[in-house]
Short mmCIF file of C-alpha atoms and ligand atoms in Angstrom, two decimals:
data_model
loop_
_atom_site.label_atom_id
_atom_site.label_comp_id
_atom_site.label_asym_id
_atom_site.label_seq_id
_atom_site.Cartn_x
_atom_site.Cartn_y
_atom_site.Cartn_z
CA UNK A 9 0.00 0.00 0.00
CA UNK A 10 1.63 3.18 -1.14
CA UNK A 11 -0.62 6.11 -1.75
CA UNK A 12 2.37 8.25 -2.75
CA UNK A 13 0.49 10.60 -4.95
CA UNK A 14 -2.23 11.34 -2.40
CA UNK A 15 0.27 11.61 0.42
CA UNK A 16 2.57 13.91 -1.56
CA UNK A 17 -0.25 16.20 -2.52
CA UNK A 18 -1.64 16.44 0.99
CA UNK A 19 1.80 17.04 2.44
CA UNK A 20 2.32 19.86 0.01
CA UNK A 21 -0.94 21.52 0.93
CA UNK A 22 -0.13 21.22 4.62
CA UNK A 23 3.41 22.50 4.21
CA UNK A 24 2.08 25.67 2.68
CA UNK A 25 -0.50 26.05 5.42
CA UNK A 26 2.09 25.63 8.16
CA UNK A 27 4.35 28.24 6.58
CA UNK A 28 1.68 30.88 6.75
CA UNK A 29 1.24 31.32 10.48
CA UNK A 30 -1.93 33.41 10.48
CA UNK A 31 -4.64 32.12 8.18
CA UNK A 32 -7.48 33.90 6.49
CA UNK A 33 -10.67 32.16 5.51
CA UNK A 34 -9.49 32.39 1.91
CA UNK A 35 -6.26 30.57 2.79
CA UNK A 36 -8.15 27.70 4.38
CA UNK A 37 -10.64 27.51 1.54
CA UNK A 38 -7.85 27.39 -1.03
CA UNK A 39 -6.07 24.65 0.89
CA UNK A 40 -9.23 22.60 1.25
CA UNK A 41 -9.87 22.89 -2.45
CA UNK A 42 -6.53 21.25 -3.03
CA UNK A 43 -7.35 18.52 -0.52
CA UNK A 44 -10.56 17.92 -2.46
CA UNK A 45 -8.70 17.61 -5.76
CA UNK A 46 -6.20 15.20 -4.22
CA UNK A 47 -8.99 12.95 -2.93
CA UNK A 48 -10.79 12.94 -6.27
CA UNK A 49 -7.57 12.05 -8.06
CA UNK A 50 -7.10 9.20 -5.57
CA UNK A 51 -10.40 7.82 -6.87
CA UNK A 52 -12.40 8.51 -3.74
CA UNK A 53 -16.04 8.53 -4.72
CA UNK A 54 -17.48 11.93 -5.47
CA UNK A 55 -20.28 11.63 -2.97
CA UNK A 56 -17.82 10.77 -0.22
CA UNK A 57 -15.52 13.65 -1.12
CA UNK A 58 -18.45 16.05 -0.94
CA UNK A 59 -19.53 14.83 2.50
CA UNK A 60 -15.96 14.83 3.73
CA UNK A 61 -15.26 18.37 2.54
CA UNK A 62 -18.46 19.63 4.12
CA UNK A 63 -17.50 18.13 7.48
CA UNK A 64 -13.94 19.48 7.31
CA UNK A 65 -15.04 22.89 6.16
CA UNK A 66 -17.57 23.29 8.93
CA UNK A 67 -14.91 22.62 11.50
CA UNK A 68 -11.95 24.34 9.86
CA UNK A 69 -13.43 27.66 8.91
CA UNK A 70 -14.29 29.80 11.85
CA UNK A 71 -12.90 31.91 14.61
CA UNK A 72 -11.82 29.04 16.84
CA UNK A 73 -9.42 27.58 14.33
CA UNK A 74 -8.22 30.75 12.69
CA UNK A 75 -7.55 32.69 15.88
CA UNK A 76 -5.85 29.71 17.52
CA UNK A 77 -2.16 29.45 18.19
CA UNK A 78 -1.39 27.22 15.29
CA UNK A 79 -4.15 27.36 12.71
CA UNK A 80 -2.33 25.33 10.04
CA UNK A 81 -1.79 22.53 12.49
CA UNK A 82 -5.44 22.66 13.52
CA UNK A 83 -6.62 22.25 9.93
CA UNK A 84 -4.34 19.25 9.50
CA UNK A 85 -5.69 17.75 12.69
CA UNK A 86 -9.25 18.18 11.48
CA UNK A 87 -8.48 16.55 8.11
CA UNK A 88 -6.86 13.65 9.96
CA UNK A 89 -9.80 13.19 12.30
CA UNK A 90 -12.31 13.31 9.48
CA UNK A 91 -10.31 10.75 7.46
CA UNK A 92 -10.41 8.41 10.45
CA UNK A 93 -14.18 8.91 10.78
CA UNK A 94 -14.63 8.22 7.09
CA UNK A 95 -13.05 4.82 7.51
CA UNK A 96 -15.13 3.90 10.51
CA UNK A 97 -13.23 5.29 13.52
CA UNK A 98 -13.03 2.05 15.44
CA UNK A 99 -11.39 -1.23 14.51
CA UNK A 100 -14.15 -3.78 14.01
CA UNK A 101 -13.62 -7.37 15.04
CA UNK A 102 -15.53 -10.28 13.54
CA UNK A 103 -18.04 -11.25 16.22
CA UNK A 104 -17.58 -14.89 17.14
CA UNK A 105 -19.84 -16.99 19.33
CA UNK A 106 -18.32 -18.27 22.51
CA UNK A 107 -17.30 -21.82 23.32
CA UNK A 108 -18.28 -24.62 21.00
CA UNK A 109 -21.12 -22.89 19.24
CA UNK A 110 -20.43 -22.69 15.51
CA UNK A 111 -20.11 -19.21 14.03
CA UNK A 112 -20.86 -19.32 10.33
CA UNK A 113 -19.02 -16.85 8.10
CA UNK A 114 -19.95 -16.66 4.43
CA UNK A 115 -17.32 -15.24 2.08
CA UNK A 116 -18.75 -13.54 -0.99
CA UNK A 117 -17.32 -11.52 -3.85
CA UNK A 118 -16.51 -11.42 -7.52
CA UNK A 119 -14.22 -13.93 -9.15
CA UNK A 120 -10.57 -12.98 -8.87
CA UNK A 121 -11.11 -10.65 -5.92
CA UNK A 122 -9.12 -13.01 -3.72
CA UNK A 123 -11.95 -14.82 -1.95
CA UNK A 124 -10.46 -18.30 -1.79
CA UNK A 125 -7.05 -17.01 -0.74
CA UNK A 126 -8.60 -14.74 1.88
CA UNK A 127 -10.72 -17.57 3.25
CA UNK A 128 -7.54 -19.51 4.03
CA UNK A 129 -5.81 -16.39 5.36
CA UNK A 130 -8.70 -15.69 7.69
CA UNK A 131 -8.80 -19.29 8.88
CA UNK A 132 -5.15 -18.95 9.87
CA UNK A 133 -5.92 -15.78 11.85
CA UNK A 134 -8.81 -17.46 13.69
CA UNK A 135 -6.74 -20.54 14.38
CA UNK A 136 -4.03 -18.43 15.96
CA UNK A 137 -6.71 -16.95 18.21
CA UNK A 138 -7.46 -20.43 19.50
CA UNK A 139 -10.49 -21.14 17.32
CA UNK A 140 -11.08 -24.38 15.45
CA UNK A 141 -12.17 -23.36 11.95
CA UNK A 142 -13.53 -25.55 9.19
CA UNK A 143 -13.51 -24.37 5.59
CA UNK A 144 -16.25 -25.43 3.21
CA UNK A 145 -15.70 -25.52 -0.55
CA UNK A 146 -18.99 -24.19 -1.93
CA UNK A 147 -17.54 -22.85 -5.18
CA UNK A 148 -18.51 -25.70 -7.48
CA UNK A 149 -18.23 -23.77 -10.73
CA UNK A 150 -14.57 -22.91 -10.89
CA UNK A 151 -12.86 -26.31 -11.16
CA UNK A 152 -9.64 -25.15 -9.52
CA UNK A 153 -11.35 -23.50 -6.55
CA UNK A 154 -11.89 -26.65 -4.49
CA UNK A 155 -8.33 -27.81 -5.01
CA UNK A 156 -7.00 -24.34 -4.24
CA UNK A 157 -8.93 -24.24 -0.97
CA UNK A 158 -7.67 -27.70 -0.03
CA UNK A 159 -4.06 -26.79 -0.75
CA UNK A 160 -4.29 -23.52 1.17
CA UNK A 161 -6.20 -25.13 4.03
CA UNK A 162 -3.48 -27.70 4.37
CA UNK A 163 -0.81 -25.00 4.41
CA UNK A 164 -2.69 -23.33 7.26
CA UNK A 165 -3.27 -26.59 9.10
CA UNK A 166 -7.02 -26.09 8.79
CA UNK A 167 -9.52 -28.76 7.66
CA UNK A 168 -11.49 -28.36 4.46
CA UNK A 169 -14.93 -29.85 3.89
CA UNK A 170 -15.66 -30.68 0.28
CA UNK A 171 -18.25 -32.70 -1.63
CA UNK A 172 -16.70 -32.21 -5.05
CA UNK A 173 -18.54 -30.29 -7.74
CA UNK A 174 -21.60 -32.51 -8.20
CA UNK A 175 -23.64 -31.11 -5.32
CA UNK A 176 -25.34 -27.76 -4.97
CA UNK A 177 -23.65 -25.09 -2.86
CA UNK A 178 -26.72 -25.13 -0.58
CA UNK A 179 -26.39 -28.86 0.09
CA UNK A 180 -22.66 -28.50 0.69
CA UNK A 181 -23.23 -25.64 3.12
CA UNK A 182 -25.86 -27.65 5.03
CA UNK A 183 -23.68 -30.75 5.21
CA UNK A 184 -20.65 -28.69 6.22
CA UNK A 185 -22.65 -27.11 9.03
CA UNK A 186 -23.71 -30.52 10.38
CA UNK A 187 -20.15 -31.74 10.08
CA UNK A 188 -18.84 -28.69 11.92
CA UNK A 189 -21.31 -29.22 14.77
CA UNK A 190 -20.65 -32.95 15.07
CA UNK A 191 -16.89 -32.64 14.92
CA UNK A 192 -16.72 -29.70 17.33
CA UNK A 193 -15.42 -27.03 15.02
CA UNK A 194 -16.42 -23.59 16.23
CA UNK A 195 -16.10 -21.49 13.09
CA UNK A 196 -17.36 -22.52 9.67
CA UNK A 197 -16.16 -20.43 6.74
CA UNK A 198 -18.03 -20.91 3.48
CA UNK A 199 -16.06 -20.16 0.33
CA UNK A 200 -18.80 -19.36 -2.18
CA UNK A 201 -18.63 -18.97 -5.94
CA UNK A 202 -17.93 -15.63 -7.53
CA UNK A 203 -18.74 -14.50 -11.02
CA UNK A 204 -16.92 -12.11 -13.29
CA UNK A 205 -19.68 -9.59 -12.81
CA UNK A 206 -22.56 -9.23 -10.45
CA UNK A 207 -25.39 -11.40 -11.68
CA UNK A 208 -28.76 -12.53 -10.41
CA UNK A 209 -27.87 -16.23 -10.24
CA UNK A 210 -24.98 -15.55 -7.94
CA UNK A 211 -27.09 -13.38 -5.63
CA UNK A 212 -29.88 -15.95 -5.61
CA UNK A 213 -27.50 -18.72 -4.69
CA UNK A 214 -26.13 -16.73 -1.78
CA UNK A 215 -29.65 -16.00 -0.58
CA UNK A 216 -30.52 -19.70 -0.75
CA UNK A 217 -27.53 -20.56 1.42
CA UNK A 218 -28.69 -17.95 3.90
CA UNK A 219 -32.15 -19.48 3.95
CA UNK A 220 -30.80 -23.00 4.44
CA UNK A 221 -28.45 -22.33 7.35
CA UNK A 222 -27.92 -19.52 9.81
CA UNK A 223 -25.13 -17.38 8.43
CA UNK A 224 -23.86 -15.21 11.26
CA UNK A 225 -21.82 -12.88 9.12
CA UNK A 226 -21.47 -12.31 5.42
CA UNK A 227 -18.05 -10.97 4.54
CA UNK A 228 -17.45 -9.32 1.21
CA UNK A 229 -14.04 -9.70 -0.40
CA UNK A 230 -13.18 -6.92 -2.85
CA UNK A 231 -10.10 -5.98 -4.82
CA UNK A 232 -8.78 -2.56 -3.74
CA UNK A 233 -7.07 -2.08 -7.08
CA UNK A 234 -10.43 -1.81 -8.82
CA UNK A 235 -11.12 1.47 -7.01
CA UNK A 236 -14.64 2.73 -7.54
CA UNK A 237 -15.74 -0.64 -8.94
CA UNK A 238 -14.95 -2.15 -5.57
CA UNK A 239 -17.15 0.46 -3.94
CA UNK A 240 -20.01 -0.25 -6.35
CA UNK A 241 -19.67 -3.98 -5.72
CA UNK A 242 -19.91 -3.35 -1.96
CA UNK A 243 -23.00 -1.24 -2.42
CA UNK A 244 -24.72 -3.83 -4.63
CA UNK A 245 -23.86 -6.84 -2.47
CA UNK A 246 -25.01 -4.87 0.55
CA UNK A 247 -28.38 -4.17 -1.02
CA UNK A 248 -28.96 -7.60 -2.53
CA UNK A 249 -27.43 -10.09 -0.13
CA UNK A 250 -26.64 -8.02 2.91
CA UNK A 251 -23.07 -7.83 4.13
CA UNK A 252 -21.63 -7.33 7.58
CA UNK A 253 -18.10 -6.33 6.74
CA UNK A 254 -15.56 -5.96 3.97
CA UNK A 255 -12.12 -7.43 3.41
CA UNK A 256 -10.11 -5.31 1.02
CA UNK A 257 -7.53 -7.35 -0.89
CA UNK A 258 -4.48 -6.38 -2.93
CA UNK A 259 -3.83 -3.26 -0.90
CA UNK A 260 -0.15 -3.99 -1.52
CA UNK A 261 -0.69 -3.06 -5.15
CA UNK A 262 -3.12 -0.20 -4.65
CA UNK A 263 -1.46 3.11 -5.34
CA UNK A 264 -4.48 5.36 -5.01
CA UNK A 265 -6.51 4.49 -1.93
CA UNK A 266 -9.97 5.37 -3.25
CA UNK A 267 -11.61 2.09 -2.29
CA UNK A 268 -10.26 2.14 1.25
CA UNK A 269 -11.49 5.67 1.76
CA UNK A 270 -14.94 5.25 0.19
CA UNK A 271 -16.25 1.80 1.09
CA UNK A 272 -17.39 2.43 4.64
CA UNK A 273 -19.09 5.69 3.78
CA UNK A 274 -20.93 4.22 0.79
CA UNK A 275 -21.82 0.74 2.01
CA UNK A 276 -22.13 1.55 5.69
CA UNK A 277 -20.08 -1.53 6.50
CA UNK A 278 -16.63 -1.50 8.04
CA UNK A 279 -13.42 -2.78 6.53
CA UNK A 280 -12.32 -5.63 8.80
CA UNK A 281 -9.09 -6.76 7.22
CA UNK A 282 -6.80 -5.82 4.37
CA UNK A 283 -4.91 -8.23 2.13
CA UNK A 284 -1.30 -7.15 1.76
CA UNK A 285 0.13 -9.81 -0.53
CA UNK A 286 -0.23 -13.29 -1.98
CA UNK A 287 1.24 -15.15 0.97
CA UNK A 288 -1.22 -16.67 3.42
CA UNK A 289 0.22 -14.60 6.24
CA UNK A 290 -0.42 -11.35 4.34
CA UNK A 291 -3.67 -10.38 6.03
CA UNK A 292 -3.80 -7.45 8.44
CA UNK A 293 -6.48 -6.18 10.71
CA UNK A 294 -7.75 -2.79 9.55
CA UNK A 295 -7.05 0.20 11.77
CA UNK A 296 -8.68 3.42 10.51
CA UNK A 297 -6.29 5.59 12.53
CA UNK A 298 -3.18 3.91 11.20
CA UNK A 299 -4.53 4.12 7.69
CA UNK A 300 -5.17 7.86 8.05
CA UNK A 301 -1.64 8.35 9.38
CA UNK A 302 -0.21 6.44 6.44
CA UNK A 303 -2.20 8.56 4.03
CA UNK A 304 -1.10 11.81 5.63
CA UNK A 305 2.49 10.56 5.61
P1 GDP B 413 -11.19 -15.71 -6.00
O1 GDP B 413 -11.53 -15.98 -7.42
O2 GDP B 413 -11.90 -14.52 -5.48
O3 GDP B 413 -11.33 -16.89 -5.10
O4 GDP B 413 -9.65 -15.25 -5.99
P2 GDP B 413 -8.31 -16.01 -5.57
O5 GDP B 413 -8.30 -16.26 -4.11
O6 GDP B 413 -8.11 -17.17 -6.46
O7 GDP B 413 -7.23 -14.87 -5.85
C1 GDP B 413 -7.00 -14.34 -7.14
C2 GDP B 413 -5.55 -13.87 -7.23
O8 GDP B 413 -5.34 -12.77 -6.36
C3 GDP B 413 -4.55 -14.93 -6.78
O9 GDP B 413 -3.45 -14.90 -7.66
C4 GDP B 413 -4.14 -14.49 -5.39
O10 GDP B 413 -2.84 -14.91 -5.04
C5 GDP B 413 -4.21 -12.99 -5.53
N1 GDP B 413 -4.42 -12.29 -4.25
C6 GDP B 413 -5.37 -12.49 -3.31
N2 GDP B 413 -5.25 -11.63 -2.29
C7 GDP B 413 -4.17 -10.85 -2.57
C8 GDP B 413 -3.53 -9.73 -1.90
O11 GDP B 413 -3.92 -9.26 -0.84
N3 GDP B 413 -2.44 -9.19 -2.55
C9 GDP B 413 -1.98 -9.67 -3.74
N4 GDP B 413 -0.93 -9.06 -4.29
N5 GDP B 413 -2.57 -10.68 -4.39
C10 GDP B 413 -3.64 -11.27 -3.82
#
């Protein structure tokens, strides 16, 4: 993750502000206009930029800030705080049931977003927290998906439940749930099928799984490098299937940052984790404050 361009631009704006000492309303307005341009160029969604600028402007323009000891610094602080708010303020944990009760997590997303990889990554995280996860291969359309999950599960030392590709995802999910209960697993992670684009069949299938078993949380996996598309995907999945949180993959290759900054504001759902590489250990919890600090440089 290297949002150089956004960071450079913001640093430039702030350097000029700091130099000035006293600030007029016009100075602040001019600086904020540059912040706005930088965010738009980083592919932050227009609606989000508008809301963000309104919030910053309301706080940054006024006697309190401008007559303060260090107005430039105050403006920077406000931008920082509003960036943190935009990304959800708090770090959100995946809520897990206690003891032996099975928490069911359903992974959803478009093909190629990194769903299968992330399923195995997440299983590793939960295992290290003392949980006993079971992965279920419900993607019966992409021939390599089952094998890929098995290979990655093995690397993580996590069991994988599979019934091949001749059963429906709903039947596999049901059988996996029974298996998880009987064999005392306490987290079941369903790796569902993606499609190249959002389509009705995919949504219907996910709904059917939700009708057949109690899914505690639906986690959307999206590719950060697709920018605004990722945000649109989150919005659509949220409306059609309902999602509880987002995992943003390929942040290691994202140079702009638009998806990370827009998803929470648009979908209303927090980013839980970010994928930082292809290795199974490359999954990090998402901290809005740290992300804002990285962006501001
Ligand atoms: P799926 O179709 O959604 O199940 O996607 P896969 O899990 O098969 O992942 C698609 C490609 O993205 C694979 O080559 C993964 O190694 C790669 N990938 C997944 N997550 C990340 C990530 O966080 N960073 C990078 N650089 N690559 C990733």
